[in-house]
mmCIF file of C-alpha atoms and ligand atoms in Angstrom:
data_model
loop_
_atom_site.group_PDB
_atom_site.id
_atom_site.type_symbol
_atom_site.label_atom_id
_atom_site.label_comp_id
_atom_site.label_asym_id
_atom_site.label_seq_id
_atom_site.Cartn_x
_atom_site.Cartn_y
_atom_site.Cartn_z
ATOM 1 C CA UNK A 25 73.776 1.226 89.355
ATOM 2 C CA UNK A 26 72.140 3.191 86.837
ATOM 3 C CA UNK A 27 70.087 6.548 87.313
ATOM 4 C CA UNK A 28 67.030 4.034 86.629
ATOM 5 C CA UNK A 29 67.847 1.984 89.484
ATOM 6 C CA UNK A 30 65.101 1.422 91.891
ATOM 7 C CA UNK A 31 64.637 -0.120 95.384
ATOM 8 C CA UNK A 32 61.709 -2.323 96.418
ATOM 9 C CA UNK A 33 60.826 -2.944 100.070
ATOM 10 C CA UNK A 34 58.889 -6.237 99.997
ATOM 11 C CA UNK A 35 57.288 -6.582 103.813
ATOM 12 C CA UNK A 36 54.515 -8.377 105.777
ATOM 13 C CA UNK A 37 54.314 -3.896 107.157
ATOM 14 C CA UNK A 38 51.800 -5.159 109.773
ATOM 15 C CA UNK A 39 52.226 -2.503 110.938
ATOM 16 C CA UNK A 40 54.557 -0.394 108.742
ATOM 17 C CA UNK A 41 57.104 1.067 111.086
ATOM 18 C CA UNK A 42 60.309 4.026 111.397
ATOM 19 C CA UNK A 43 62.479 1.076 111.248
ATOM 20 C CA UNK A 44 60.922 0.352 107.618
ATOM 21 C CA UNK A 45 61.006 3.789 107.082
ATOM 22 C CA UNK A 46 64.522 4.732 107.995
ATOM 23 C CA UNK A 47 65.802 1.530 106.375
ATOM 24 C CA UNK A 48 64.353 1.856 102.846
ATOM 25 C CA UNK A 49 65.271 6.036 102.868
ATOM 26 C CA UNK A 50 68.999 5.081 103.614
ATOM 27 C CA UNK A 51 69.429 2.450 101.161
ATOM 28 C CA UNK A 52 67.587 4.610 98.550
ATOM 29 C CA UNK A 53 70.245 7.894 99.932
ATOM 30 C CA UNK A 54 72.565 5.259 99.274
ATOM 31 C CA UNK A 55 72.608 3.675 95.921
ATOM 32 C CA UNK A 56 71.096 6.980 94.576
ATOM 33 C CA UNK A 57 67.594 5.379 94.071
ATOM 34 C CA UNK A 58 65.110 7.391 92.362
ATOM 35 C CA UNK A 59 62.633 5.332 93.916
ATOM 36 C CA UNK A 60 61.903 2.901 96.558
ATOM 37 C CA UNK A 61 58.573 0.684 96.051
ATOM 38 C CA UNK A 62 57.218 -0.928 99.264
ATOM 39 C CA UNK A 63 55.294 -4.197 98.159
ATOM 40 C CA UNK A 64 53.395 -5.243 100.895
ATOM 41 C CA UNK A 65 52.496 -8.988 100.962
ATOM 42 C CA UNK A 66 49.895 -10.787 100.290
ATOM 43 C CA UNK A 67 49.552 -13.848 101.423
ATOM 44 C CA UNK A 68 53.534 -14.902 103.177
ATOM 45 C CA UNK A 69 54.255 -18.223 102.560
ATOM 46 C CA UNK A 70 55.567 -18.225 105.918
ATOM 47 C CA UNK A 71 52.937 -16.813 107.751
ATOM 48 C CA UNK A 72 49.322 -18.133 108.615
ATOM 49 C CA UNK A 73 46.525 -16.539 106.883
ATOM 50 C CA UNK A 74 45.167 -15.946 110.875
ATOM 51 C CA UNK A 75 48.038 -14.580 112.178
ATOM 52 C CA UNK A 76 48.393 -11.375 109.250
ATOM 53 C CA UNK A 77 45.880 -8.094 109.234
ATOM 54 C CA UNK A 78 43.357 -8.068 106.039
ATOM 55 C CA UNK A 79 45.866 -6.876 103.382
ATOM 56 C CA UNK A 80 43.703 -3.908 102.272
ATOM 57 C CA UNK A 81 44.322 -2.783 105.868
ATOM 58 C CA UNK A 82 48.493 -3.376 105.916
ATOM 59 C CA UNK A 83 48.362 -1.522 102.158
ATOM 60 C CA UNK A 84 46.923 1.730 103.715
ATOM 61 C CA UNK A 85 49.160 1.913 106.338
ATOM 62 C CA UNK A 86 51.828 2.172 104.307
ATOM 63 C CA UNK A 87 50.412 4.144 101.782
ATOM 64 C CA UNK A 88 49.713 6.636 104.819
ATOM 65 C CA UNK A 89 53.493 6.212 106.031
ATOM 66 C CA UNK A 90 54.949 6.810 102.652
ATOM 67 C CA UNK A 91 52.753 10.044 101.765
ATOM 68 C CA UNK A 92 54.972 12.801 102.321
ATOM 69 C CA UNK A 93 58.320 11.068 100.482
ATOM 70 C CA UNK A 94 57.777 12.351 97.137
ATOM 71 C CA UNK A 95 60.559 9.068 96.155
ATOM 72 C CA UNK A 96 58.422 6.520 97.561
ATOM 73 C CA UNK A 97 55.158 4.308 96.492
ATOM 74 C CA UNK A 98 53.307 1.749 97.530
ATOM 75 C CA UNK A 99 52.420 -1.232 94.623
ATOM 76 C CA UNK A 100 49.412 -3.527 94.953
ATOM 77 C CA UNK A 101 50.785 -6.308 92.981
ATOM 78 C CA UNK A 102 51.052 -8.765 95.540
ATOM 79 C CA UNK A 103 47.947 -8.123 97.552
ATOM 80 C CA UNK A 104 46.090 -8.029 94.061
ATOM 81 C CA UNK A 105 47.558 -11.650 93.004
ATOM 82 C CA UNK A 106 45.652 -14.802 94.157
ATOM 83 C CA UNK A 107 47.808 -17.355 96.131
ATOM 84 C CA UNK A 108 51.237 -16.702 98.080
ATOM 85 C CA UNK A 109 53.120 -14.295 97.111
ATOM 86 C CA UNK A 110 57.183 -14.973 95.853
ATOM 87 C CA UNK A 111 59.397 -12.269 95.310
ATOM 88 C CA UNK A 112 60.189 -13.360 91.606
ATOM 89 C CA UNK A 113 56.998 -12.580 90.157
ATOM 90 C CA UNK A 114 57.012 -9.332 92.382
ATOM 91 C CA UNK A 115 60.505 -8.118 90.419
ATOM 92 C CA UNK A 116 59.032 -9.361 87.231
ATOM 93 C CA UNK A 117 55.994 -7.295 87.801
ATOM 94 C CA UNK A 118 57.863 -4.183 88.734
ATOM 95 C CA UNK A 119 60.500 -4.180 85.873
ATOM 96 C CA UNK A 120 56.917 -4.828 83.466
ATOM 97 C CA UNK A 121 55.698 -1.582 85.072
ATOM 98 C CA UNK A 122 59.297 0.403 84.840
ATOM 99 C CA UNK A 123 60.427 -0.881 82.319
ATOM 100 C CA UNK A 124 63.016 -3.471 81.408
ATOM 101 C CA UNK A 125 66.140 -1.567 81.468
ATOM 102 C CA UNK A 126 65.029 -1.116 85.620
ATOM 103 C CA UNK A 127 67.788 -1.961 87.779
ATOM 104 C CA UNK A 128 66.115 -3.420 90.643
ATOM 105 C CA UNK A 129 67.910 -3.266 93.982
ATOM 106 C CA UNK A 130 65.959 -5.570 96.461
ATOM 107 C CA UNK A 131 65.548 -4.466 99.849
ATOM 108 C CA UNK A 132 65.493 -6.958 103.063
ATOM 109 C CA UNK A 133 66.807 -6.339 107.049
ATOM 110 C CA UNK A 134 69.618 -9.024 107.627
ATOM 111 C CA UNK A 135 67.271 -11.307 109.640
ATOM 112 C CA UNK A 136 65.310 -11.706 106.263
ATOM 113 C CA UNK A 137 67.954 -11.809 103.886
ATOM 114 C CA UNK A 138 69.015 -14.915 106.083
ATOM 115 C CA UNK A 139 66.007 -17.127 104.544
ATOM 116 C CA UNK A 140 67.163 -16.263 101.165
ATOM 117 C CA UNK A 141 68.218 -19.585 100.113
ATOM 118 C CA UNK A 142 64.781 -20.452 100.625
ATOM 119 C CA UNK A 143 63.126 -18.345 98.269
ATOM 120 C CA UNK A 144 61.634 -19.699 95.322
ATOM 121 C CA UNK A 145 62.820 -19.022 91.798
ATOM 122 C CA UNK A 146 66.445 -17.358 93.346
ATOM 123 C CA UNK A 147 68.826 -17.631 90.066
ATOM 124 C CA UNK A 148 65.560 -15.294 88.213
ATOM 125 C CA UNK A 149 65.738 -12.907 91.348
ATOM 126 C CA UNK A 150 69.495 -12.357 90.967
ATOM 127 C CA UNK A 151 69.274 -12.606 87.067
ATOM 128 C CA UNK A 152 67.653 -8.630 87.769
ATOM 129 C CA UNK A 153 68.248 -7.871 91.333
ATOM 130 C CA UNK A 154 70.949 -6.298 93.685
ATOM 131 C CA UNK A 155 70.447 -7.566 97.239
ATOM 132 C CA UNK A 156 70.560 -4.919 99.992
ATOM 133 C CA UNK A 157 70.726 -6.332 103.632
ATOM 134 C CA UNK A 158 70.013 -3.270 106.217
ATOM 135 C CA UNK A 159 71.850 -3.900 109.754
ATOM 136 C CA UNK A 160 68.546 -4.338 112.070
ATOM 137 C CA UNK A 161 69.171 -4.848 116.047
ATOM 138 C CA UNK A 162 69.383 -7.856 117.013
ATOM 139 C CA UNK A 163 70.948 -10.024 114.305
ATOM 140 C CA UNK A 164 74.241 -9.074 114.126
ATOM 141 C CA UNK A 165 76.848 -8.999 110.977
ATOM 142 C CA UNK A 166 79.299 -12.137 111.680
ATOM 143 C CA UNK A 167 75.925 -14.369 111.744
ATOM 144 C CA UNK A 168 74.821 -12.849 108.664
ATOM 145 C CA UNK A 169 77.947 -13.567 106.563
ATOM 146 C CA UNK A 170 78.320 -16.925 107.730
ATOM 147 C CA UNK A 171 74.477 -17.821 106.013
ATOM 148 C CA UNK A 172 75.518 -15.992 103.207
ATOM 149 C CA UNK A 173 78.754 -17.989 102.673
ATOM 150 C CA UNK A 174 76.305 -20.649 102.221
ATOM 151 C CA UNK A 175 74.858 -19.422 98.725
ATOM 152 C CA UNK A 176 76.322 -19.437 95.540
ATOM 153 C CA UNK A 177 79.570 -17.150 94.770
ATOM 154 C CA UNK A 178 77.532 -15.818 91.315
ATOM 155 C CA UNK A 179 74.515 -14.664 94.149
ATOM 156 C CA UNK A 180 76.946 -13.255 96.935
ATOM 157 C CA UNK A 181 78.519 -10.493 95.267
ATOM 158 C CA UNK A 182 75.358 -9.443 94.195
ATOM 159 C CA UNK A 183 74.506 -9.164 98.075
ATOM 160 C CA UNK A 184 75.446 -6.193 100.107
ATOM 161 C CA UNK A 185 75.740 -5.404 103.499
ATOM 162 C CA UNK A 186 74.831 -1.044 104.788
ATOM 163 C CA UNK A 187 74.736 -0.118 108.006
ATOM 164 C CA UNK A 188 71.462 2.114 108.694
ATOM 165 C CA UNK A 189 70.214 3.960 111.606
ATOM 166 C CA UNK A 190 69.720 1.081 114.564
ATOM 167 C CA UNK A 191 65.761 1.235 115.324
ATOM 168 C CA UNK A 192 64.800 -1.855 117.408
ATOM 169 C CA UNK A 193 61.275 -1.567 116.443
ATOM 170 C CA UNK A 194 59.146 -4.508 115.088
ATOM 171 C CA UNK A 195 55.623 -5.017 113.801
ATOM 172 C CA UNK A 196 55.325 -7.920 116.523
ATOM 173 C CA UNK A 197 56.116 -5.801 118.961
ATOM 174 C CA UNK A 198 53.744 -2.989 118.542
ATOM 175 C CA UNK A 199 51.570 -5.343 117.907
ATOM 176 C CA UNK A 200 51.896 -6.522 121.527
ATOM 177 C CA UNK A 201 52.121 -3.131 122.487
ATOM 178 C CA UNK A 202 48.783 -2.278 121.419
ATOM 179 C CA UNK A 203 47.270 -5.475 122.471
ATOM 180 C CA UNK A 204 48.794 -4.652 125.775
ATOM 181 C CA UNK A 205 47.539 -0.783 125.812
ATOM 182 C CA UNK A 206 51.338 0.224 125.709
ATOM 183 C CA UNK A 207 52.098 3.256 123.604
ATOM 184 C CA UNK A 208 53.436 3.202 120.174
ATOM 185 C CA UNK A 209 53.070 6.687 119.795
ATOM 186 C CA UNK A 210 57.168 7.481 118.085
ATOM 187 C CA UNK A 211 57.444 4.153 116.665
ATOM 188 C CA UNK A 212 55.124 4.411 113.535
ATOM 189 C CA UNK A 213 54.289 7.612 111.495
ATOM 190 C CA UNK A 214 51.443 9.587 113.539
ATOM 191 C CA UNK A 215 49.078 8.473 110.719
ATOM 192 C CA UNK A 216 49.779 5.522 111.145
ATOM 193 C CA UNK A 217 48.593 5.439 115.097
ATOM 194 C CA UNK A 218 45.241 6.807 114.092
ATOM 195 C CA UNK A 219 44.506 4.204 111.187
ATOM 196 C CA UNK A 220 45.410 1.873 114.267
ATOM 197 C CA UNK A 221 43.338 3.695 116.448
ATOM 198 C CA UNK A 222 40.095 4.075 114.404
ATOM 199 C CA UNK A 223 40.386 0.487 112.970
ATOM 200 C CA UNK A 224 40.346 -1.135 116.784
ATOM 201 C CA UNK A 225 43.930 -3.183 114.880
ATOM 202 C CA UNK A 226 45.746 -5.552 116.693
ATOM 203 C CA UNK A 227 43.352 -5.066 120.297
ATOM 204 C CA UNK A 228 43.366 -8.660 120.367
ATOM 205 C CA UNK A 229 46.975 -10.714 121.027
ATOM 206 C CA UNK A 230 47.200 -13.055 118.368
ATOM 207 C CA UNK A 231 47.841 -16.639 119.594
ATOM 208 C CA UNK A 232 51.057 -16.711 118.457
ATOM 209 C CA UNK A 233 53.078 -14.812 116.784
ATOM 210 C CA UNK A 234 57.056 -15.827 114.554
ATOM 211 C CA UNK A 235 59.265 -13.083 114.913
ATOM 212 C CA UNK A 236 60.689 -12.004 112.335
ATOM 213 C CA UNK A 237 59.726 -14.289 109.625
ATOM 214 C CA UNK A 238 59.561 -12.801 105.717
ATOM 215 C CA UNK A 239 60.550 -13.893 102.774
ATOM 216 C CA UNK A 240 59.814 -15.639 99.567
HETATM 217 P P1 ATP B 307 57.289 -8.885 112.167
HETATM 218 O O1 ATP B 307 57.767 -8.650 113.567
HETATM 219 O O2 ATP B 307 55.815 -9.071 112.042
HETATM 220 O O3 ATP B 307 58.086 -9.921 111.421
HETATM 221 P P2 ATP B 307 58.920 -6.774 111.042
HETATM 222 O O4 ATP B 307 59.115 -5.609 111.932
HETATM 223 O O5 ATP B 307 60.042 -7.764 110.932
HETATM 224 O O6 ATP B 307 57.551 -7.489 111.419
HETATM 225 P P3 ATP B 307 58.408 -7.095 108.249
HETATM 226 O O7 ATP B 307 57.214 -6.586 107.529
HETATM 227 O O8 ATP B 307 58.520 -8.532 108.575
HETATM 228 O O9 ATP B 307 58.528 -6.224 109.627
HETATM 229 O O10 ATP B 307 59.742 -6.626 107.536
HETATM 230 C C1 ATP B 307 59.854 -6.102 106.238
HETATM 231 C C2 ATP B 307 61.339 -5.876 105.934
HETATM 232 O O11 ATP B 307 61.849 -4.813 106.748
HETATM 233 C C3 ATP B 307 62.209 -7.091 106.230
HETATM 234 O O12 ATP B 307 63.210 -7.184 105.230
HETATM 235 C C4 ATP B 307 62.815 -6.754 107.580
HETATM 236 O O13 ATP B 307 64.054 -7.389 107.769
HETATM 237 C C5 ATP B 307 62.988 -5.241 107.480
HETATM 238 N N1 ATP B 307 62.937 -4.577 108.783
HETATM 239 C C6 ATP B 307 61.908 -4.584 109.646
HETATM 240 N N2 ATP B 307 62.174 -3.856 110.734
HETATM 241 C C7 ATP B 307 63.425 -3.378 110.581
HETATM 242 C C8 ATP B 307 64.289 -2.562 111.417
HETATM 243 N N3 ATP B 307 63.886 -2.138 112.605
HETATM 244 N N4 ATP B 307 65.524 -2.266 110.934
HETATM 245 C C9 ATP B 307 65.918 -2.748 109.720
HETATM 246 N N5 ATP B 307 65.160 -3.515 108.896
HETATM 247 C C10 ATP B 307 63.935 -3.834 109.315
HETATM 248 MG MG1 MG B 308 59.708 -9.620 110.031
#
């Protein structure tokens, strides 16, 4: 990597979370990124339209979470684009913006990086991108390697594993936290808790909810 490498975050960040947090800050500590961009999504192609928060509301958040890391932003480009969002045009976009000699190191938690050979458009994501997979609690390493045997040799070695600070914390389960009046007072940034707070968010348990799912 370069000293114009940069890291982007892609995530559902409903809510954004410390284990967000903590993950994109190590991988950025890393690789020596000079930046990490967290896109949030806008409309997953794997999640219903009913089941995700307006994304105006999930693109505060983390701007509010990311405020006091001078190395980190927040990009609109997916929540500003019509239709589903796919990672592809998401790298595209960002290399347009940094320019084209950008090394792009993308940034997923192992349960995600497991649906990669779903994602549309992969051979153009790898033609720019590094993959990082973060450990995350819960889906362990062995499980990991064994779906990434699976892909192409050219698009493994471009995939790499670093451990990060273990933080079982999801979005689903604050979610249900909230929904349940439980606290999630040390689990998301303090800001974050207020914007949830004043905004009445997540009061109301969704139906149902897929852990875990991400990815384009
Ligand atoms: P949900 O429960 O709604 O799926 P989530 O907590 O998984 O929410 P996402 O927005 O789906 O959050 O995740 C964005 C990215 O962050 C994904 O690549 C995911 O793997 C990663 N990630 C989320 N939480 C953690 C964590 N605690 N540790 C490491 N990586 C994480
Ligand atoms: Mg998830």
């Amino acid at each position: 990597m370069t000293n114009s490498a940069i890291g982007i975050m892609g995530g559902t960040f409903d809510p954004v979370h410390y284990g967000h947090l903590v993950t994109a800050e190590s991988v950025r500590a890393h690789y020596g990124l000079q930046e990490v961009v967290f896109v949030p999504t806008g409309m997953p192609p794997h999640k219903s339209p009913q089941l995700v928060s307006e994304a105006e509301h999930r693109y505060l958040m983390t701007v509010l979470a990311t405020a006091t890391n001078p190395a980190f932003s927040v990009s609109r480009s997916e929540i500003d684009r019509p239709g589903p969002s796919f990672t592809a045009d998401t790298v595209r976009e960002v290399r347009r913006s940094r320019g084209r000699q950008t090394e792009v190191m993308f940034i997923t938690g192992a349960d995600a990086v497991r649906q990669l050979a779903t994602w549309s458009r992969l051979d153009e994501i790898f033609q720019y991108c590094e993959v990082v997979a973060a450990s995350r609690p819960g889906y362990p390493f062995a499980e990991f390697e064994q779906e990434i045997a699976q892909l192409p040799r050219a698009v493994r070695q471009r995939i790499h594993f670093l451990e990060v600070p273990a933080l079982a914390i999801s979005s689903s389960d604050i979610r249900h936290r909230v929904a349940e009046g439980m606290p999630i007072r040390y689990l998301v940034p303090e800001s974050v808790k207020s914007y949830i707070d004043k905004m009445g968010l997540y009061r109301v348990a969704r139906t149902s909810v897929r852990r875990g799912d991400l990815g384009s």
